[in-house]
PDB file of C-alpha atoms and ligand atoms in Angstrom:
ATOM      1  CA  UNK O  16       0.021   0.019   0.024  1.00  0.00           C
ATOM      2  CA  UNK O  17       0.998   3.524  -0.591  1.00  0.00           C
ATOM      3  CA  UNK O  18       2.164   5.374   2.517  1.00  0.00           C
ATOM      4  CA  UNK O  19      -0.013   8.173   3.646  1.00  0.00           C
ATOM      5  CA  UNK O  20       1.798  11.123   5.367  1.00  0.00           C
ATOM      6  CA  UNK O  21      -0.723  13.332   7.525  1.00  0.00           C
ATOM      7  CA  UNK O  22       0.038  17.035   7.170  1.00  0.00           C
ATOM      8  CA  UNK O  23      -1.753  20.372   7.306  1.00  0.00           C
ATOM      9  CA  UNK O  24      -5.249  19.866   5.834  1.00  0.00           C
ATOM     10  CA  UNK O  25      -5.723  16.441   7.382  1.00  0.00           C
ATOM     11  CA  UNK O  26      -7.654  15.504  10.546  1.00  0.00           C
ATOM     12  CA  UNK O  27      -8.264  12.266  12.364  1.00  0.00           C
ATOM     13  CA  UNK O  28     -11.870  11.476  13.093  1.00  0.00           C
ATOM     14  CA  UNK O  29     -12.491   8.657  15.638  1.00  0.00           C
ATOM     15  CA  UNK O  30     -16.167   7.502  15.534  1.00  0.00           C
ATOM     16  CA  UNK O  31     -17.843   6.307  18.747  1.00  0.00           C
ATOM     17  CA  UNK O  32     -15.041   4.299  20.392  1.00  0.00           C
ATOM     18  CA  UNK O  33     -16.901   4.112  23.684  1.00  0.00           C
ATOM     19  CA  UNK O  34     -17.114   1.463  26.538  1.00  0.00           C
ATOM     20  CA  UNK O  35     -20.666   0.425  25.562  1.00  0.00           C
ATOM     21  CA  UNK O  36     -19.455  -0.573  22.050  1.00  0.00           C
ATOM     22  CA  UNK O  37     -16.671  -2.775  23.368  1.00  0.00           C
ATOM     23  CA  UNK O  38     -16.736  -6.431  24.563  1.00  0.00           C
ATOM     24  CA  UNK O  39     -18.788  -6.500  27.810  1.00  0.00           C
ATOM     25  CA  UNK O  40     -20.560  -3.262  26.935  1.00  0.00           C
ATOM     26  CA  UNK O  41     -24.301  -2.681  26.517  1.00  0.00           C
ATOM     27  CA  UNK O  42     -24.124  -2.843  22.658  1.00  0.00           C
ATOM     28  CA  UNK O  43     -20.922  -4.695  22.230  1.00  0.00           C
ATOM     29  CA  UNK O  44     -19.554  -4.756  18.743  1.00  0.00           C
ATOM     30  CA  UNK O  45     -17.615  -7.984  17.972  1.00  0.00           C
ATOM     31  CA  UNK O  46     -13.888  -7.384  18.378  1.00  0.00           C
ATOM     32  CA  UNK O  47     -14.643  -3.722  18.946  1.00  0.00           C
ATOM     33  CA  UNK O  48     -11.633  -3.367  21.167  1.00  0.00           C
ATOM     34  CA  UNK O  49      -9.395  -4.377  18.155  1.00  0.00           C
ATOM     35  CA  UNK O  50      -9.660  -0.779  16.876  1.00  0.00           C
ATOM     36  CA  UNK O  51      -7.912   0.759  19.879  1.00  0.00           C
ATOM     37  CA  UNK O  52      -4.292  -0.315  18.957  1.00  0.00           C
ATOM     38  CA  UNK O  53      -4.374   0.810  15.472  1.00  0.00           C
ATOM     39  CA  UNK O  54      -6.093   4.069  16.382  1.00  0.00           C
ATOM     40  CA  UNK O  55      -3.506   4.762  18.976  1.00  0.00           C
ATOM     41  CA  UNK O  56      -0.778   4.369  16.397  1.00  0.00           C
ATOM     42  CA  UNK O  57      -2.384   7.004  14.175  1.00  0.00           C
ATOM     43  CA  UNK O  58      -3.254   9.192  17.301  1.00  0.00           C
ATOM     44  CA  UNK O  59       0.392   9.387  18.086  1.00  0.00           C
ATOM     45  CA  UNK O  60       1.270  10.603  14.514  1.00  0.00           C
ATOM     46  CA  UNK O  61      -1.416  13.368  14.618  1.00  0.00           C
ATOM     47  CA  UNK O  62      -0.517  14.269  18.149  1.00  0.00           C
ATOM     48  CA  UNK O  63       3.199  14.595  17.308  1.00  0.00           C
ATOM     49  CA  UNK O  64       2.468  16.787  14.279  1.00  0.00           C
ATOM     50  CA  UNK O  65       0.001  18.990  16.143  1.00  0.00           C
ATOM     51  CA  UNK O  66      -2.730  17.962  13.565  1.00  0.00           C
ATOM     52  CA  UNK O  67      -6.412  18.155  14.595  1.00  0.00           C
ATOM     53  CA  UNK O  68      -8.061  15.211  16.256  1.00  0.00           C
ATOM     54  CA  UNK O  69     -11.760  14.745  16.505  1.00  0.00           C
ATOM     55  CA  UNK O  70     -13.647  12.024  18.558  1.00  0.00           C
ATOM     56  CA  UNK O  71     -17.382  11.546  18.197  1.00  0.00           C
ATOM     57  CA  UNK O  72     -19.527  10.032  20.867  1.00  0.00           C
ATOM     58  CA  UNK O  73     -23.061   8.598  21.008  1.00  0.00           C
ATOM     59  CA  UNK O  74     -24.467  10.659  23.905  1.00  0.00           C
ATOM     60  CA  UNK O  75     -27.997   9.673  24.560  1.00  0.00           C
ATOM     61  CA  UNK O  76     -30.558  10.695  27.157  1.00  0.00           C
ATOM     62  CA  UNK O  77     -31.920   7.915  29.295  1.00  0.00           C
ATOM     63  CA  UNK O  78     -35.159   7.874  27.395  1.00  0.00           C
ATOM     64  CA  UNK O  79     -33.691   7.886  23.860  1.00  0.00           C
ATOM     65  CA  UNK O  80     -35.927   6.830  21.004  1.00  0.00           C
ATOM     66  CA  UNK O  81     -33.418   4.207  19.710  1.00  0.00           C
ATOM     67  CA  UNK O  82     -33.822   2.106  22.873  1.00  0.00           C
ATOM     68  CA  UNK O  83     -36.027  -0.980  22.857  1.00  0.00           C
ATOM     69  CA  UNK O  84     -38.226   0.144  25.721  1.00  0.00           C
ATOM     70  CA  UNK O  85     -39.273   2.935  23.364  1.00  0.00           C
ATOM     71  CA  UNK O  86     -39.737   0.748  20.396  1.00  0.00           C
ATOM     72  CA  UNK O  87     -36.226   1.401  18.971  1.00  0.00           C
ATOM     73  CA  UNK O  88     -33.832  -1.218  17.653  1.00  0.00           C
ATOM     74  CA  UNK O  89     -31.168  -1.140  20.370  1.00  0.00           C
ATOM     75  CA  UNK O  90     -30.704  -1.984  24.009  1.00  0.00           C
ATOM     76  CA  UNK O  91     -29.911   1.199  26.085  1.00  0.00           C
ATOM     77  CA  UNK O  92     -26.447   2.308  25.399  1.00  0.00           C
ATOM     78  CA  UNK O  93     -24.098   5.353  25.777  1.00  0.00           C
ATOM     79  CA  UNK O  94     -26.317   7.225  28.116  1.00  0.00           C
ATOM     80  CA  UNK O  95     -24.718  10.648  28.722  1.00  0.00           C
ATOM     81  CA  UNK O  96     -22.392  10.776  31.583  1.00  0.00           C
ATOM     82  CA  UNK O  97     -22.432   7.084  32.427  1.00  0.00           C
ATOM     83  CA  UNK O  98     -19.363   4.807  32.346  1.00  0.00           C
ATOM     84  CA  UNK O  99     -20.647   3.211  29.193  1.00  0.00           C
ATOM     85  CA  UNK O 100     -20.544   6.331  27.357  1.00  0.00           C
ATOM     86  CA  UNK O 101     -16.975   7.188  28.255  1.00  0.00           C
ATOM     87  CA  UNK O 102     -14.035   6.645  25.928  1.00  0.00           C
ATOM     88  CA  UNK O 103     -11.959   3.614  27.009  1.00  0.00           C
ATOM     89  CA  UNK O 104      -8.928   4.636  29.002  1.00  0.00           C
ATOM     90  CA  UNK O 105      -6.803   2.486  26.655  1.00  0.00           C
ATOM     91  CA  UNK O 106      -7.605   4.877  23.826  1.00  0.00           C
ATOM     92  CA  UNK O 107      -4.856   7.497  24.065  1.00  0.00           C
ATOM     93  CA  UNK O 108      -6.787  10.675  23.243  1.00  0.00           C
ATOM     94  CA  UNK O 109      -4.761  13.889  23.754  1.00  0.00           C
ATOM     95  CA  UNK O 110      -6.124  16.547  25.925  1.00  0.00           C
ATOM     96  CA  UNK O 111      -7.000  18.828  23.035  1.00  0.00           C
ATOM     97  CA  UNK O 112      -9.107  16.263  21.231  1.00  0.00           C
ATOM     98  CA  UNK O 113     -12.238  17.984  19.883  1.00  0.00           C
ATOM     99  CA  UNK O 114     -15.249  15.914  21.319  1.00  0.00           C
ATOM    100  CA  UNK O 115     -18.378  15.822  19.129  1.00  0.00           C
ATOM    101  CA  UNK O 116     -21.480  14.535  20.970  1.00  0.00           C
ATOM    102  CA  UNK O 117     -24.315  13.250  18.821  1.00  0.00           C
ATOM    103  CA  UNK O 118     -27.965  11.948  19.219  1.00  0.00           C
ATOM    104  CA  UNK O 119     -28.246  13.905  22.296  1.00  0.00           C
ATOM    105  CA  UNK O 120     -31.952  14.568  22.234  1.00  0.00           C
ATOM    106  CA  UNK O 121     -34.730  11.998  23.168  1.00  0.00           C
ATOM    107  CA  UNK O 122     -36.756  12.066  19.856  1.00  0.00           C
ATOM    108  CA  UNK O 123     -34.025  11.824  17.228  1.00  0.00           C
ATOM    109  CA  UNK O 124     -31.293   9.319  16.562  1.00  0.00           C
ATOM    110  CA  UNK O 125     -28.151  10.190  14.478  1.00  0.00           C
ATOM    111  CA  UNK O 126     -25.630   7.758  13.108  1.00  0.00           C
ATOM    112  CA  UNK O 127     -23.473  10.412  11.504  1.00  0.00           C
ATOM    113  CA  UNK O 128     -21.081  12.505  13.430  1.00  0.00           C
ATOM    114  CA  UNK O 129     -22.017  15.257  11.133  1.00  0.00           C
ATOM    115  CA  UNK O 130     -25.709  15.145  11.958  1.00  0.00           C
ATOM    116  CA  UNK O 131     -26.900  18.129  14.149  1.00  0.00           C
ATOM    117  CA  UNK O 132     -23.236  18.731  15.232  1.00  0.00           C
ATOM    118  CA  UNK O 133     -20.797  21.568  14.440  1.00  0.00           C
ATOM    119  CA  UNK O 134     -18.382  19.120  12.872  1.00  0.00           C
ATOM    120  CA  UNK O 135     -18.345  20.521   9.371  1.00  0.00           C
ATOM    121  CA  UNK O 136     -17.782  24.010  10.689  1.00  0.00           C
ATOM    122  CA  UNK O 137     -15.031  22.900  13.003  1.00  0.00           C
ATOM    123  CA  UNK O 138     -13.275  20.967  10.275  1.00  0.00           C
ATOM    124  CA  UNK O 139     -13.438  24.016   7.949  1.00  0.00           C
ATOM    125  CA  UNK O 140     -12.092  26.302  10.684  1.00  0.00           C
ATOM    126  CA  UNK O 141      -9.015  24.036  10.892  1.00  0.00           C
ATOM    127  CA  UNK O 142      -8.653  24.134   7.071  1.00  0.00           C
ATOM    128  CA  UNK O 143      -9.312  20.334   6.886  1.00  0.00           C
ATOM    129  CA  UNK O 144      -9.544  19.003   3.398  1.00  0.00           C
ATOM    130  CA  UNK O 145      -9.192  15.241   4.256  1.00  0.00           C
ATOM    131  CA  UNK O 146     -10.232  13.085   7.179  1.00  0.00           C
ATOM    132  CA  UNK O 147      -8.820   9.776   8.259  1.00  0.00           C
ATOM    133  CA  UNK O 148     -11.719   7.862   9.799  1.00  0.00           C
ATOM    134  CA  UNK O 149     -11.766   4.834  12.194  1.00  0.00           C
ATOM    135  CA  UNK O 150     -14.057   3.520  14.916  1.00  0.00           C
ATOM    136  CA  UNK O 151     -17.355   1.794  15.566  1.00  0.00           C
ATOM    137  CA  UNK O 152     -19.380   0.524  13.974  1.00  0.00           C
ATOM    138  CA  UNK O 153     -18.545   0.125  10.408  1.00  0.00           C
ATOM    139  CA  UNK O 154     -22.216  -0.635   9.351  1.00  0.00           C
ATOM    140  CA  UNK O 155     -23.817   2.273  11.299  1.00  0.00           C
ATOM    141  CA  UNK O 156     -21.857   5.347  12.558  1.00  0.00           C
ATOM    142  CA  UNK O 157     -18.759   4.871  10.533  1.00  0.00           C
ATOM    143  CA  UNK O 158     -20.725   4.326   7.311  1.00  0.00           C
ATOM    144  CA  UNK O 159     -23.029   7.277   7.884  1.00  0.00           C
ATOM    145  CA  UNK O 160     -20.186   9.586   8.992  1.00  0.00           C
ATOM    146  CA  UNK O 161     -18.176   8.673   5.889  1.00  0.00           C
ATOM    147  CA  UNK O 162     -21.143   9.374   3.645  1.00  0.00           C
ATOM    148  CA  UNK O 163     -21.674  12.798   5.100  1.00  0.00           C
ATOM    149  CA  UNK O 164     -17.925  13.529   5.039  1.00  0.00           C
ATOM    150  CA  UNK O 165     -18.021  12.870   1.224  1.00  0.00           C
ATOM    151  CA  UNK O 166     -21.290  14.874   0.836  1.00  0.00           C
ATOM    152  CA  UNK O 167     -19.693  17.772   2.673  1.00  0.00           C
ATOM    153  CA  UNK O 168     -16.772  17.860   0.309  1.00  0.00           C
ATOM    154  CA  UNK O 169     -14.047  16.146   2.470  1.00  0.00           C
ATOM    155  CA  UNK O 170     -11.658  13.493   1.115  1.00  0.00           C
ATOM    156  CA  UNK O 171     -11.831  10.370   3.205  1.00  0.00           C
ATOM    157  CA  UNK O 172      -9.219   7.843   4.136  1.00  0.00           C
ATOM    158  CA  UNK O 173     -10.924   4.794   5.759  1.00  0.00           C
ATOM    159  CA  UNK O 174      -8.579   3.063   8.291  1.00  0.00           C
ATOM    160  CA  UNK O 175      -9.529  -0.527   7.522  1.00  0.00           C
ATOM    161  CA  UNK O 176      -7.907  -2.203  10.540  1.00  0.00           C
ATOM    162  CA  UNK O 177      -9.468   0.392  12.819  1.00  0.00           C
ATOM    163  CA  UNK O 178     -13.160  -0.403  12.083  1.00  0.00           C
ATOM    164  CA  UNK O 179     -15.317  -3.237  13.224  1.00  0.00           C
ATOM    165  CA  UNK O 180     -19.015  -4.088  12.360  1.00  0.00           C
ATOM    166  CA  UNK O 181     -22.064  -4.923  14.463  1.00  0.00           C
ATOM    167  CA  UNK O 182     -23.286  -7.317  11.779  1.00  0.00           C
ATOM    168  CA  UNK O 183     -26.949  -7.498  13.124  1.00  0.00           C
ATOM    169  CA  UNK O 184     -27.430  -9.161   9.676  1.00  0.00           C
ATOM    170  CA  UNK O 185     -24.500 -11.222   8.574  1.00  0.00           C
ATOM    171  CA  UNK O 186     -22.556  -9.273   5.865  1.00  0.00           C
ATOM    172  CA  UNK O 187     -23.581  -5.750   6.954  1.00  0.00           C
ATOM    173  CA  UNK O 188     -19.993  -4.805   7.437  1.00  0.00           C
ATOM    174  CA  UNK O 189     -18.904  -6.059   4.055  1.00  0.00           C
ATOM    175  CA  UNK O 190     -21.926  -4.183   2.509  1.00  0.00           C
ATOM    176  CA  UNK O 191     -21.021  -0.963   4.268  1.00  0.00           C
ATOM    177  CA  UNK O 192     -17.420  -1.302   3.038  1.00  0.00           C
ATOM    178  CA  UNK O 193     -18.574  -1.804  -0.597  1.00  0.00           C
ATOM    179  CA  UNK O 194     -20.890   1.214  -0.199  1.00  0.00           C
ATOM    180  CA  UNK O 195     -18.037   3.548   1.040  1.00  0.00           C
ATOM    181  CA  UNK O 196     -15.614   2.178  -1.687  1.00  0.00           C
ATOM    182  CA  UNK O 197     -18.326   3.118  -4.291  1.00  0.00           C
ATOM    183  CA  UNK O 198     -18.031   6.750  -2.974  1.00  0.00           C
ATOM    184  CA  UNK O 199     -14.427   6.881  -3.832  1.00  0.00           C
ATOM    185  CA  UNK O 200     -13.060   6.560  -0.298  1.00  0.00           C
ATOM    186  CA  UNK O 201      -9.422   5.707  -0.091  1.00  0.00           C
ATOM    187  CA  UNK O 202      -8.503   2.635   2.133  1.00  0.00           C
ATOM    188  CA  UNK O 203      -5.428   2.363   4.302  1.00  0.00           C
ATOM    189  CA  UNK O 204      -4.123   0.411   7.164  1.00  0.00           C
ATOM    190  CA  UNK O 205      -2.826   2.162  10.250  1.00  0.00           C
ATOM    191  CA  UNK O 206       0.716   0.880   9.371  1.00  0.00           C
ATOM    192  CA  UNK O 207       0.425   2.779   6.083  1.00  0.00           C
ATOM    193  CA  UNK O 208       0.026   6.037   7.978  1.00  0.00           C
ATOM    194  CA  UNK O 209       3.526   7.571   8.289  1.00  0.00           C
TER     195      UNK O 209
HETATM  196  C1  LIG T 314     -24.139   3.115  16.807  1.00  0.00           C
HETATM  197  C2  LIG T 314     -25.883   1.733  17.018  1.00  0.00           C
HETATM  198  C3  LIG T 314     -26.598   2.542  17.890  1.00  0.00           C
HETATM  199  C4  LIG T 314     -22.830   3.290  16.386  1.00  0.00           C
HETATM  200  C5  LIG T 314     -24.688   3.934  17.658  1.00  0.00           C
HETATM  201  O1  LIG T 314     -22.044   4.141  16.951  1.00  0.00           O
HETATM  202  O2  LIG T 314     -22.492   2.707  15.272  1.00  0.00           O
HETATM  203  N1  LIG T 314     -24.777   1.907  16.508  1.00  0.00           N
HETATM  204  N2  LIG T 314     -25.997   3.654  18.175  1.00  0.00           N
HETATM  205 ZN1  LIG T 315     -26.719   5.005  19.686  1.00  0.00          ZN
END
């Protein structure tokens, strides 16, 4: 693979790497914890170069419409200010990481980190042209975040070893990957980021 050398105009965007999406969590993504090591590798590069780092988080109220007791598809997860909503301590986020909270109101869900958040504005303020994306889950929040990134005019590098799928329906992760490929997204592994 071609090496990618992050520089001015690049940002790292980590999607929803939160305790509830890791093994043992309320909405565990199979092998969700496997994204941490590759993300830490890329985090270190961005941190060292002083490049912008964004981390989105699912940040639901306790009565969120996506929860089963309200007829939604998911068990309660990532309730604001709970342990399950925290970033895992193993993920080495620098202090200046810009945190993007999403799906924060009871009546609306949002899979994309761009939906009802200031992310586009903040990326533009930093002069970002390209985002490197990793996180959870490939078939939900990563997919929808990548689609919106492309829609909003950003080039996307998908960190393929730093994503994992829920796969509620077998093959969802592969389908999501194909959908992102069709948008012209570049794929790279964390080791290709230099
Ligand atoms: C997500 C399901 C429900 C995600 C969030 O971050 O991919 N998936 N809420
Ligand atoms: Zn959610």
